[in-house]
Coordinates of C-alpha atoms in Angstrom, one line a residue:
Chain A
M1 CA -17.5 -9.2 -22.5
N2 CA -18.6 -11.5 -19.7
A3 CA -15.8 -10.3 -17.6
Q4 CA -16.6 -6.6 -18.3
L5 CA -20.1 -7.1 -17.2
A6 CA -19.3 -9.2 -14.0
Y7 CA -16.9 -6.4 -13.2
Q8 CA -19.4 -3.7 -13.6
R9 CA -21.9 -5.7 -11.7
K10 CA -19.2 -6.0 -8.8
I11 CA -18.4 -2.4 -8.7
R12 CA -22.3 -1.5 -8.8
R13 CA -23.2 -3.8 -6.1
R14 CA -20.0 -2.6 -3.8
R15 CA -21.3 1.1 -4.7
G16 CA -24.7 0.1 -3.6
A17 CA -23.8 -1.3 -0.2
L18 CA -21.6 1.7 0.2
A19 CA -24.4 4.1 -0.3
L20 CA -26.6 2.1 2.0
M21 CA -23.9 2.4 4.8
I22 CA -23.5 6.0 4.5
A23 CA -27.4 6.4 4.5
T24 CA -27.4 4.3 7.6
T25 CA -24.6 6.5 9.3
L26 CA -26.8 9.6 8.5
A27 CA -29.8 8.0 9.9
L28 CA -28.1 7.0 12.9
A29 CA -26.6 10.6 13.6
L30 CA -30.1 12.0 13.2
L31 CA -31.4 9.7 15.6
S32 CA -28.4 10.2 18.1
L33 CA -29.5 14.0 18.0
F34 CA -32.2 12.9 20.6
F35 CA -30.0 10.7 22.7
G36 CA -28.4 12.3 25.8
R37 CA -29.2 13.5 29.4
Y38 CA -31.7 16.2 28.7
P39 CA -34.4 16.7 29.2
K40 CA -34.4 13.2 30.5
A41 CA -31.6 10.3 30.2
G42 CA -31.8 8.2 27.1
F43 CA -33.9 8.7 24.1
A44 CA -36.1 12.0 24.0
L45 CA -37.8 13.6 21.3
P46 CA -38.0 17.3 22.5
L47 CA -40.8 18.7 20.8
D48 CA -40.4 22.1 22.2
W49 CA -37.3 22.8 20.3
S50 CA -39.0 25.9 18.4
T51 CA -40.1 27.7 21.8
N52 CA -37.4 26.6 24.3
A53 CA -34.0 28.1 23.8
M54 CA -32.3 25.9 26.3
T55 CA -33.5 22.7 24.0
R56 CA -32.3 24.4 20.5
R57 CA -29.0 25.3 22.4
V58 CA -28.8 21.4 23.6
L59 CA -29.4 20.2 20.4
V60 CA -27.6 22.6 18.1
N61 CA -24.4 23.6 20.2
V62 CA -24.0 20.6 22.2
R63 CA -25.3 17.5 20.4
L64 CA -25.2 18.3 16.7
V65 CA -21.5 20.0 16.9
R66 CA -20.3 16.6 18.5
I67 CA -22.2 14.5 16.3
V68 CA -20.5 16.2 13.1
L69 CA -17.5 16.4 14.9
A70 CA -17.5 12.4 15.6
L71 CA -18.4 11.9 11.7
I72 CA -15.5 14.1 10.6
A73 CA -12.9 12.7 13.4
G74 CA -14.2 9.1 12.2
S75 CA -13.8 9.7 8.8
M76 CA -10.6 11.2 9.0
L77 CA -9.0 8.4 11.5
G78 CA -10.6 5.5 9.2
C79 CA -9.1 7.1 6.0
S80 CA -5.5 7.4 7.6
G81 CA -5.6 4.0 9.3
F82 CA -6.4 2.5 6.0
A83 CA -3.9 4.5 4.3
F84 CA -1.1 3.8 6.8
Q85 CA -1.8 -0.2 6.6
M86 CA -1.5 -0.1 2.7
L87 CA 1.4 2.0 2.8
F88 CA 3.4 0.0 5.2
S89 CA 2.0 -3.2 3.5
N90 CA 1.1 -4.1 7.0
P91 CA -2.5 -4.7 8.6
L92 CA -1.3 -4.1 12.1
V93 CA -0.2 -0.3 11.4
E94 CA -2.2 2.6 12.6
P95 CA -1.5 6.6 12.7
G96 CA 0.3 6.4 15.8
F97 CA 3.0 4.3 13.9
L98 CA 5.6 6.8 13.1
G99 CA 5.6 8.5 16.6
V100 CA 2.6 10.6 15.4
S101 CA 0.3 10.1 18.5
Q102 CA 3.0 10.5 20.9
G103 CA 4.4 13.6 19.3
S104 CA 0.9 15.0 19.3
A105 CA 0.2 14.2 22.8
F106 CA 3.6 15.7 24.0
G107 CA 2.8 18.6 22.1
A108 CA -0.6 18.9 23.7
A109 CA 0.8 18.4 27.2
L110 CA 3.4 21.0 26.7
M111 CA 0.9 23.6 26.1
I112 CA -1.2 22.9 29.0
V113 CA 1.4 22.8 31.5
L114 CA 2.9 26.2 30.1
G115 CA -0.4 27.6 31.0
A116 CA -1.1 28.8 27.3
G117 CA -3.7 25.8 27.4
S118 CA -6.3 27.7 25.1
T119 CA -7.9 25.4 22.7
L120 CA -6.0 27.0 19.7
S121 CA -2.4 26.7 20.9
V122 CA -2.9 22.9 22.2
Q123 CA -4.1 22.4 18.7
I124 CA -1.2 24.1 17.2
S125 CA 1.5 22.6 19.3
S126 CA 0.0 18.8 19.1
T127 CA -0.3 19.2 15.1
F128 CA 3.2 20.5 15.1
F129 CA 5.0 18.3 17.2
G130 CA 2.9 15.2 15.5
L131 CA 4.7 16.5 12.2
V132 CA 7.8 16.8 13.9
A133 CA 7.5 13.3 15.1
L134 CA 6.7 12.1 11.5
A135 CA 9.8 14.0 10.2
V136 CA 12.2 12.8 12.8
S137 CA 11.2 9.4 12.1
Y138 CA 11.7 9.7 8.2
V139 CA 15.1 11.2 8.5
L140 CA 16.2 8.6 11.1
A141 CA 15.2 6.3 8.7
T142 CA 17.3 7.3 6.0
R143 CA 20.3 7.3 8.2
F144 CA 19.8 3.9 9.7
R145 CA 22.1 1.3 8.3
F146 CA 20.1 -1.8 9.0
G147 CA 17.2 -3.6 7.1
G148 CA 15.1 -2.3 4.0
W149 CA 13.1 1.3 3.9
L150 CA 10.1 -0.3 5.6
L151 CA 12.0 -1.9 8.6
R152 CA 13.9 1.2 9.1
L153 CA 10.8 3.3 9.2
V154 CA 9.1 1.0 11.7
L155 CA 12.3 0.9 13.8
S156 CA 12.5 4.5 13.7
G157 CA 9.1 5.2 14.7
I158 CA 9.5 3.2 17.8
A159 CA 12.5 5.2 18.8
V160 CA 10.6 8.6 18.2
S161 CA 7.4 7.1 20.0
A162 CA 9.7 6.4 23.0
I163 CA 11.6 9.6 23.2
F164 CA 8.2 11.6 23.0
S165 CA 6.6 9.2 25.5
S166 CA 9.2 9.7 28.2
A167 CA 9.0 13.4 27.4
L168 CA 5.6 13.2 28.1
A169 CA 6.3 11.1 31.3
A170 CA 8.6 14.1 32.4
I171 CA 5.9 16.9 31.8
K172 CA 3.3 14.8 33.7
L173 CA 5.6 14.6 36.6
V174 CA 6.1 18.3 36.9
A175 CA 2.4 19.1 35.9
E176 CA 0.0 21.0 38.2
P177 CA -1.8 18.0 39.7
T178 CA -5.0 19.6 40.6
K179 CA -5.8 21.1 36.8
D180 CA -3.1 20.5 34.3
L181 CA -2.5 16.9 35.2
Q182 CA -6.2 16.1 34.8
D183 CA -6.4 18.0 31.6
I184 CA -3.5 16.1 30.0
T185 CA -5.1 12.8 31.4
F186 CA -8.5 13.7 29.7
W187 CA -6.6 14.7 26.6
M188 CA -4.9 11.3 26.4
M189 CA -8.3 9.6 26.9
G190 CA -9.9 11.6 24.3
G191 CA -13.2 13.4 24.3
L192 CA -15.6 15.3 22.1
W193 CA -17.0 17.3 25.0
N194 CA -15.0 20.3 24.2
A195 CA -16.2 20.4 20.3
S196 CA -17.4 23.9 19.1
W197 CA -18.3 24.9 15.6
K198 CA -15.3 27.2 15.6
Q199 CA -12.9 24.2 16.3
I200 CA -14.8 22.3 13.5
L201 CA -14.4 25.0 11.1
S202 CA -10.5 25.5 12.2
I203 CA -9.8 21.8 11.0
L204 CA -12.3 21.4 7.9
V205 CA -9.9 22.5 5.6
P206 CA -6.9 20.4 6.3
V207 CA -8.8 17.5 7.1
L208 CA -10.8 17.8 3.7
V209 CA -7.8 18.5 1.7
S210 CA -6.2 15.3 3.2
Q211 CA -9.1 13.2 2.7
V212 CA -9.7 14.2 -0.8
Y213 CA -5.8 13.6 -1.6
I214 CA -5.9 10.1 -0.3
I215 CA -9.3 9.0 -1.9
S216 CA -8.0 10.1 -5.1
Q217 CA -4.9 8.0 -5.0
R218 CA -6.9 4.9 -3.8
W219 CA -6.0 3.0 -6.6
K220 CA -2.2 3.8 -5.8
L221 CA -2.5 2.8 -2.5
N222 CA -3.1 -1.0 -3.7
L223 CA 0.2 -0.6 -5.5
L224 CA 2.0 1.0 -2.9
S225 CA 1.2 -2.1 -0.5
L226 CA 3.0 -4.2 -3.0
A227 CA 7.1 -4.8 -2.9
E228 CA 8.8 -1.7 -3.9
K229 CA 9.9 -3.4 -7.3
S230 CA 6.4 -4.3 -8.4
S231 CA 4.6 -1.2 -7.7
F232 CA 7.6 0.7 -9.4
S233 CA 7.4 -1.7 -12.4
V234 CA 3.5 -0.6 -13.2
G235 CA 4.5 3.0 -13.2
V236 CA 4.4 4.3 -9.4
S237 CA 7.0 6.9 -8.4
T238 CA 7.2 4.9 -5.2
R239 CA 9.3 7.4 -2.9
R240 CA 7.3 10.5 -4.0
D241 CA 3.8 9.0 -3.7
R242 CA 4.3 7.3 -0.5
T243 CA 5.9 10.5 1.2
L244 CA 2.8 12.6 0.2
L245 CA 0.3 10.0 1.2
L246 CA 2.1 9.8 4.5
V247 CA 2.0 13.4 4.9
A248 CA -1.4 13.6 4.1
A249 CA -2.8 11.0 6.4
T250 CA -0.4 12.4 9.3
V251 CA -1.6 15.8 9.0
G252 CA -5.3 14.7 8.9
T253 CA -4.6 12.8 11.8
T254 CA -2.8 15.3 13.9
V255 CA -5.5 18.1 13.4
V256 CA -8.1 15.9 14.2
I257 CA -6.4 14.5 17.6
S258 CA -5.4 18.0 18.4
I259 CA -9.1 18.9 19.1
T260 CA -10.6 15.2 20.0
G261 CA -7.3 14.2 22.1
L262 CA -5.9 10.6 21.4
I263 CA -8.7 8.2 20.2
G264 CA -7.4 4.8 19.9
W265 CA -8.3 1.7 17.8
V266 CA -10.3 3.7 15.3
G267 CA -7.6 3.7 12.8
L268 CA -6.6 0.2 13.5
I269 CA -9.7 -1.5 13.5
T270 CA -12.0 0.1 10.6
P271 CA -9.7 -0.7 7.9
H272 CA -10.1 -4.5 8.9
L273 CA -13.9 -4.2 8.9
A274 CA -14.0 -2.4 5.7
R275 CA -11.8 -5.1 4.1
K276 CA -13.9 -7.8 5.7
L277 CA -16.7 -6.4 4.1
F278 CA -16.0 -5.1 0.7
G279 CA -12.3 -7.1 0.0
S280 CA -8.8 -5.5 -0.1
D281 CA -9.1 -3.4 -3.2
A282 CA -8.9 0.2 -1.7
S283 CA -11.2 1.6 -4.3
V284 CA -14.1 0.5 -2.4
S285 CA -12.7 -0.3 1.0
L286 CA -10.8 2.8 1.5
P287 CA -14.2 4.9 1.5
A288 CA -15.9 2.0 3.5
S289 CA -13.4 2.4 6.1
M290 CA -14.1 6.0 6.3
V291 CA -17.8 5.6 6.9
I292 CA -17.3 2.8 9.3
G293 CA -15.0 5.0 11.0
S294 CA -17.6 7.8 11.3
F295 CA -20.1 5.1 12.4
F296 CA -17.8 3.6 15.0
L297 CA -17.1 7.2 16.6
L298 CA -20.7 8.0 16.3
V299 CA -22.1 5.1 18.5
S300 CA -19.1 5.6 20.9
D301 CA -19.5 8.9 21.5
T302 CA -23.4 8.8 21.7
I303 CA -22.8 5.9 24.3
G304 CA -20.2 7.9 26.2
R305 CA -22.2 10.8 26.7
T306 CA -25.6 9.1 27.5
L307 CA -24.9 6.0 29.4
L308 CA -23.9 7.7 32.8
P309 CA -24.6 11.0 34.4
T310 CA -20.9 11.8 34.0
E311 CA -19.4 11.5 30.5
I312 CA -17.2 8.3 29.8
P313 CA -14.2 9.5 27.8
I314 CA -14.6 8.4 24.3
G315 CA -11.3 7.1 24.1
L316 CA -12.1 4.4 26.6
V317 CA -15.1 3.3 24.7
T318 CA -13.3 2.8 21.1
S319 CA -10.6 1.0 23.1
L320 CA -13.1 -1.4 24.7
F321 CA -15.2 -2.0 21.7
G322 CA -12.2 -1.8 19.2
A323 CA -10.4 -4.5 21.2
V324 CA -13.7 -6.7 21.2
I325 CA -14.0 -6.1 17.6
F326 CA -10.3 -7.0 16.8
I327 CA -10.3 -10.2 18.5
I328 CA -13.7 -11.5 16.8
I329 CA -12.2 -10.4 13.3
L330 CA -8.9 -12.1 13.7
S331 CA -10.7 -15.2 15.0
T332 CA -13.1 -15.7 12.1
K333 CA -12.5 -16.9 8.6
S334 CA -11.6 -14.2 6.1
Q335 CA -14.6 -13.3 3.9
E336 CA -12.8 -11.8 1.1
G337 CA -14.9 -10.5 -1.8
K338 CA -18.1 -11.3 -0.3
V339 CA -20.0 -8.1 -1.1
Chain B
M1 CA 15.9 -2.0 -33.4
N2 CA 17.4 -2.5 -30.0
A3 CA 15.0 -2.7 -27.1
F4 CA 17.8 -2.0 -24.5
E5 CA 21.4 -1.1 -25.2
L6 CA 24.0 -0.8 -22.4
N7 CA 27.1 1.3 -22.9
E8 CA 29.4 0.5 -20.2
V9 CA 27.0 0.4 -17.3
S10 CA 28.6 0.6 -13.9
F11 CA 26.9 0.8 -10.6
T12 CA 28.0 0.9 -7.1
Y13 CA 25.7 0.8 -4.3
P14 CA 25.6 3.5 -1.4
S15 CA 27.3 1.4 0.8
G16 CA 30.5 1.2 -1.7
T17 CA 29.7 -2.3 -3.0
T18 CA 30.4 -2.1 -6.7
A19 CA 28.0 -4.5 -8.3
L20 CA 28.6 -3.9 -11.9
R21 CA 31.5 -2.8 -14.0
E22 CA 31.5 -1.6 -17.5
V23 CA 28.9 -3.8 -19.1
S24 CA 27.9 -3.5 -22.4
F25 CA 25.6 -5.4 -24.6
T26 CA 22.4 -4.9 -26.5
V27 CA 19.1 -6.5 -26.4
K28 CA 17.5 -6.7 -29.9
E29 CA 13.7 -6.4 -30.3
G30 CA 11.9 -9.7 -30.3
S31 CA 14.9 -11.7 -28.9
S32 CA 14.7 -13.9 -25.8
V33 CA 17.9 -13.1 -23.5
A34 CA 18.9 -15.1 -20.8
L35 CA 21.3 -13.8 -18.0
L36 CA 23.3 -16.3 -16.6
G37 CA 25.9 -15.8 -13.6
A38 CA 26.8 -17.3 -10.1
N39 CA 25.2 -15.7 -6.8
G40 CA 26.3 -12.4 -6.5
A41 CA 27.3 -12.0 -9.8
G42 CA 25.1 -8.7 -10.3
K43 CA 22.1 -10.2 -11.9
S44 CA 19.5 -8.8 -9.8
T45 CA 21.2 -5.4 -9.9
L46 CA 21.3 -5.3 -13.7
L47 CA 17.5 -6.2 -14.0
D48 CA 17.0 -3.5 -11.4
L49 CA 18.7 -1.0 -13.7
L50 CA 16.9 -2.2 -16.7
L51 CA 13.6 -1.4 -15.0
G52 CA 14.6 2.1 -14.1
L53 CA 15.0 1.5 -10.4
H54 CA 18.6 2.9 -10.1
P55 CA 18.8 5.7 -12.7
S56 CA 21.6 5.1 -15.3
R57 CA 22.5 7.4 -18.1
S58 CA 24.3 4.2 -20.0
I59 CA 21.2 2.7 -20.8
T60 CA 18.9 3.5 -23.7
L61 CA 15.4 1.9 -24.3
Y62 CA 14.2 2.0 -27.9
G63 CA 17.0 4.4 -28.7
R64 CA 16.1 6.8 -25.9
P65 CA 18.1 7.3 -22.5
L66 CA 16.0 5.2 -20.0
T67 CA 16.2 8.2 -17.7
S68 CA 14.5 10.5 -20.1
Y69 CA 11.1 8.3 -20.0
G70 CA 8.3 9.0 -17.4
R71 CA 7.6 6.1 -14.8
K72 CA 4.1 5.1 -16.8
E73 CA 6.1 5.3 -20.0
V74 CA 8.4 2.7 -18.8
G75 CA 5.7 0.7 -17.4
R76 CA 4.1 0.5 -20.7
L77 CA 7.2 -0.6 -22.6
V78 CA 8.6 -2.8 -19.8
A79 CA 6.8 -5.3 -17.4
L80 CA 8.4 -7.2 -14.4
V81 CA 8.0 -10.7 -13.2
P82 CA 9.5 -10.6 -9.9
Q83 CA 10.9 -13.8 -8.4
S84 CA 7.9 -13.9 -5.8
E85 CA 5.8 -11.6 -4.1
Q86 CA 5.0 -11.2 -0.5
F87 CA 0.9 -10.9 -0.2
N88 CA 0.0 -9.1 3.0
F89 CA -3.7 -8.3 1.9
S90 CA -6.0 -10.9 0.3
F91 CA -6.7 -9.1 -2.9
T92 CA -8.7 -11.3 -5.3
L93 CA -6.5 -12.7 -8.5
L94 CA -8.6 -10.3 -10.7
D95 CA -7.5 -7.5 -8.4
Y96 CA -3.8 -8.5 -8.8
A97 CA -3.9 -8.8 -12.4
L98 CA -5.4 -5.5 -12.6
F99 CA -2.4 -3.8 -10.9
G100 CA -0.8 -4.7 -14.5
R101 CA -3.2 -2.0 -16.0
S102 CA -1.9 0.9 -14.0
P103 CA 0.8 2.5 -16.3
Y104 CA -2.5 3.1 -18.6
L105 CA -4.6 4.8 -15.9
G106 CA -4.6 8.5 -14.9
S107 CA -3.0 9.4 -11.5
M108 CA -6.6 9.6 -10.2
Q109 CA -8.1 6.7 -11.9
S110 CA -9.3 3.3 -11.1
P111 CA -9.4 0.6 -13.8
S112 CA -12.5 0.5 -16.2
A113 CA -14.3 -2.6 -17.1
F114 CA -12.1 -2.7 -20.2
D115 CA -9.1 -2.9 -18.1
A116 CA -11.1 -5.6 -16.2
Q117 CA -11.5 -7.5 -19.6
I118 CA -7.6 -7.6 -20.6
A119 CA -7.1 -8.7 -16.8
Y120 CA -9.3 -11.4 -17.1
E121 CA -7.8 -12.5 -20.6
A122 CA -4.4 -12.6 -18.9
L123 CA -5.7 -15.0 -16.0
E124 CA -7.1 -17.1 -18.8
E125 CA -3.8 -17.0 -20.7
V126 CA -2.1 -18.4 -17.8
G127 CA -4.7 -21.0 -16.8
L128 CA -6.1 -19.2 -13.8
A129 CA -9.5 -18.3 -15.4
G130 CA -12.5 -19.4 -13.2
Y131 CA -10.2 -18.5 -10.3
E132 CA -10.5 -14.7 -10.4
S133 CA -12.6 -14.1 -7.0
R134 CA -10.3 -16.3 -5.3
A135 CA -7.8 -14.5 -2.8
I136 CA -4.2 -14.5 -3.5
T137 CA -3.2 -15.6 -0.1
S138 CA -4.8 -18.8 -1.2
L139 CA -2.4 -19.9 -4.0
S140 CA 0.1 -22.9 -4.3
G141 CA 3.3 -21.9 -5.3
G142 CA 2.9 -22.6 -9.0
E143 CA -0.1 -20.5 -9.2
H144 CA 1.5 -17.9 -7.5
Q145 CA 4.5 -17.9 -10.2
L146 CA 1.6 -17.9 -12.9
L147 CA -0.2 -15.0 -11.2
L148 CA 2.9 -12.9 -11.4
L149 CA 3.1 -13.6 -15.0
A150 CA -0.5 -12.8 -15.5
R151 CA -0.3 -9.6 -14.0
A152 CA 2.9 -8.9 -16.4
I153 CA 0.8 -10.0 -19.4
A154 CA -2.0 -7.8 -18.4
Q155 CA 0.7 -4.9 -18.8
Q156 CA 0.9 -5.2 -22.6
S157 CA 4.5 -4.3 -22.4
R158 CA 7.1 -5.0 -25.3
I159 CA 9.3 -6.3 -23.0
L160 CA 9.2 -8.7 -20.2
L161 CA 11.9 -8.8 -17.3
L162 CA 11.9 -12.1 -15.4
D163 CA 13.6 -12.4 -12.3
E164 CA 14.6 -16.2 -11.8
P165 CA 10.9 -17.1 -13.4
T166 CA 11.6 -20.9 -12.4
S167 CA 13.2 -21.0 -9.3
A168 CA 10.3 -22.2 -7.1
L169 CA 8.5 -24.3 -9.5
D170 CA 8.2 -28.1 -9.8
P171 CA 8.8 -29.8 -13.0
A172 CA 5.3 -29.6 -14.2
N173 CA 4.8 -26.0 -13.6
R174 CA 8.3 -25.3 -14.7
R175 CA 7.3 -26.7 -18.1
R176 CA 4.0 -24.9 -18.1
T177 CA 6.1 -21.5 -17.4
L178 CA 8.3 -22.4 -20.4
S179 CA 5.7 -23.0 -22.8
L180 CA 3.8 -19.9 -21.7
L181 CA 6.8 -18.0 -22.3
K182 CA 7.6 -19.3 -25.3
Q183 CA 4.2 -18.4 -26.7
L184 CA 4.7 -14.9 -25.6
H185 CA 8.1 -14.9 -27.4
T186 CA 6.7 -16.0 -30.5
R187 CA 4.0 -13.4 -30.5
G188 CA 6.7 -10.8 -30.5
K189 CA 7.5 -10.1 -27.0
T190 CA 11.1 -9.5 -26.0
L191 CA 11.9 -11.4 -23.1
F192 CA 15.0 -10.7 -20.8
F193 CA 15.4 -13.2 -17.8
S194 CA 17.9 -14.0 -15.2
T195 CA 18.1 -17.9 -14.0
H196 CA 20.4 -20.5 -12.7
D197 CA 18.6 -23.1 -14.8
V198 CA 20.9 -23.2 -17.6
N199 CA 18.6 -26.0 -19.5
F200 CA 15.8 -23.5 -19.2
A201 CA 18.0 -20.9 -20.5
S202 CA 19.0 -23.0 -23.7
E203 CA 15.6 -23.9 -24.4
L204 CA 13.8 -20.4 -24.3
A205 CA 16.4 -18.0 -25.1
T206 CA 17.9 -16.9 -28.6
D207 CA 20.8 -14.9 -27.0
V208 CA 22.7 -15.3 -23.8
V209 CA 24.4 -12.8 -21.3
L210 CA 27.2 -14.1 -18.9
L211 CA 27.9 -12.2 -16.0
K212 CA 30.8 -12.8 -13.7
E213 CA 31.5 -10.7 -10.5
G214 CA 29.8 -7.8 -11.9
R215 CA 31.8 -8.2 -15.3
L216 CA 30.5 -9.2 -19.0
L217 CA 32.0 -12.5 -19.4
A218 CA 30.1 -13.3 -23.0
A219 CA 27.4 -12.0 -24.9
G220 CA 25.6 -13.1 -28.1
P221 CA 23.6 -15.8 -29.7
K222 CA 23.1 -18.9 -27.4
E223 CA 24.9 -21.3 -29.8
E224 CA 28.2 -19.4 -29.4
V225 CA 27.7 -18.6 -25.9
I226 CA 26.6 -21.7 -23.9
T227 CA 29.6 -23.7 -24.3
A228 CA 31.1 -26.4 -21.8
Q229 CA 34.1 -24.1 -21.2
A230 CA 32.1 -20.6 -20.8
L231 CA 30.0 -22.4 -18.5
T232 CA 32.8 -23.9 -16.3
T233 CA 34.6 -20.4 -16.3
L234 CA 31.3 -18.8 -15.4
Y235 CA 30.3 -21.2 -12.4
E236 CA 34.0 -22.2 -11.5
T237 CA 32.8 -25.7 -11.2
P238 CA 33.1 -28.4 -14.1
M239 CA 30.3 -28.3 -16.3
Y240 CA 29.3 -30.7 -19.3
V241 CA 27.3 -30.4 -22.4
A242 CA 25.5 -33.5 -23.7
Q243 CA 23.1 -34.2 -26.9
T244 CA 20.2 -36.3 -26.5
N245 CA 17.3 -36.4 -29.3
G246 CA 18.7 -33.1 -30.8
H247 CA 18.6 -31.2 -27.5
S248 CA 21.6 -29.9 -25.5
F249 CA 21.6 -30.6 -21.6
M250 CA 23.9 -29.0 -19.5
Y251 CA 24.9 -30.4 -16.1

């Protein structure tokens, strides 16, 4: 009976902490609405929003839309990063792992140089090539005659990434330098400045489906992080479940980066922070990783659009913070199951 | 009733290596069966087949073809104690024991407090109670093996498959594991374990299966099967049986 009570208490405590994190992130989102370069640099409470159309436009169509996109993109990257790490039983894996990021980048660059650089075509092309990269990695892994299943996936992912990066380099060589090359470079650095409500609506359904599915399978993620024999022996259809979860995580990631560009480190770092705070059990640390992802991207974007008169691409901010946090996490002792 | 029935089971890997050739024997409900054989004899493959990892139509589980069961259904009847497990995430001991409850959970469900109680009792049974919040990555080799057993106990299956349960244990932990498995057997669990430790097999098993180069050499009650002659043939090295204080020792 004591064990039951202790378990219930632990779950309640973790859920409470999670709710607090969600509330903090939302409060911060509201606060960041008043950060920016208008009407003055830094924090400003625009009290004239009811009379001034410009203020309303800045708040709703520039800032709010970016904040919402940061929350959605951050949660998706945190979610798929967590799923990838569990599925490959490797805490150093992130969604770019199976060539997905390089495939998406190639798809986006291709559309930009073909002159069909409308937002929608870039979005479709980068999602498509992200999925192609995943599929090619997967098929290659089944053909390789070396090592176990996971090792083969890793190796084929490396090969596919390399192929797409060299193709991308070739595109950059022929890209028109004054416009296309700049567009490609900015896309590679990631940014939310292009955000629009229309874009958000266009990714909302695939992102939600992917997130809901992965969250619903969070206990299974624990089991899939074990050796295949072990997860199989406790009733998991390992091949099928792993494939479905991989596709869900990849689709979610590619549709997000198709409009945000490449945003590094979020998928790698947030699962680590979540596990540090909530322990390894995905029941709580997966949702926590999503909340932390949202928080991380929100803070990075707010800094990126407030600090300097010109915008700092969000990918640069996340990479800098991500690397520092990574170093700190790996240098401190594990605090397993503390919350 | 037969827990497992194997009827001329053969298995060839996609690479072309034939691991098992026409192996037939039965595992009776409530028996404790030791699987002996040299390295590469096909023991691991046989365990994989009994687990359902490679589908085989020539194996029945409680009278029904193993292939006709759902994954979770098998998980409720058969639990595996792997030889070892590599831990890449620092789950707690309780988390890990809780994994054994998975065959009882719906596809979107996480364990309940009731499952936690069962997992806790499983840890208690193997002597790891009080450590349930510790990280699995901090365990010693002996504790590691006990934890693998705890997960299988929490699974509450009728059959336990064990892959060389004592291969990494010192004498004290070997004895502890032996007495735990004896208790489980006494309480009605069917045990099927592969081992290189002939004496462990002789202490724990009621029946023995001898596998040589993928073929069945002998199967039956241990008194009939474990003889110096059979073991000599099995391992292709001279083996002897000695009697001390009413116990047989193989060397």
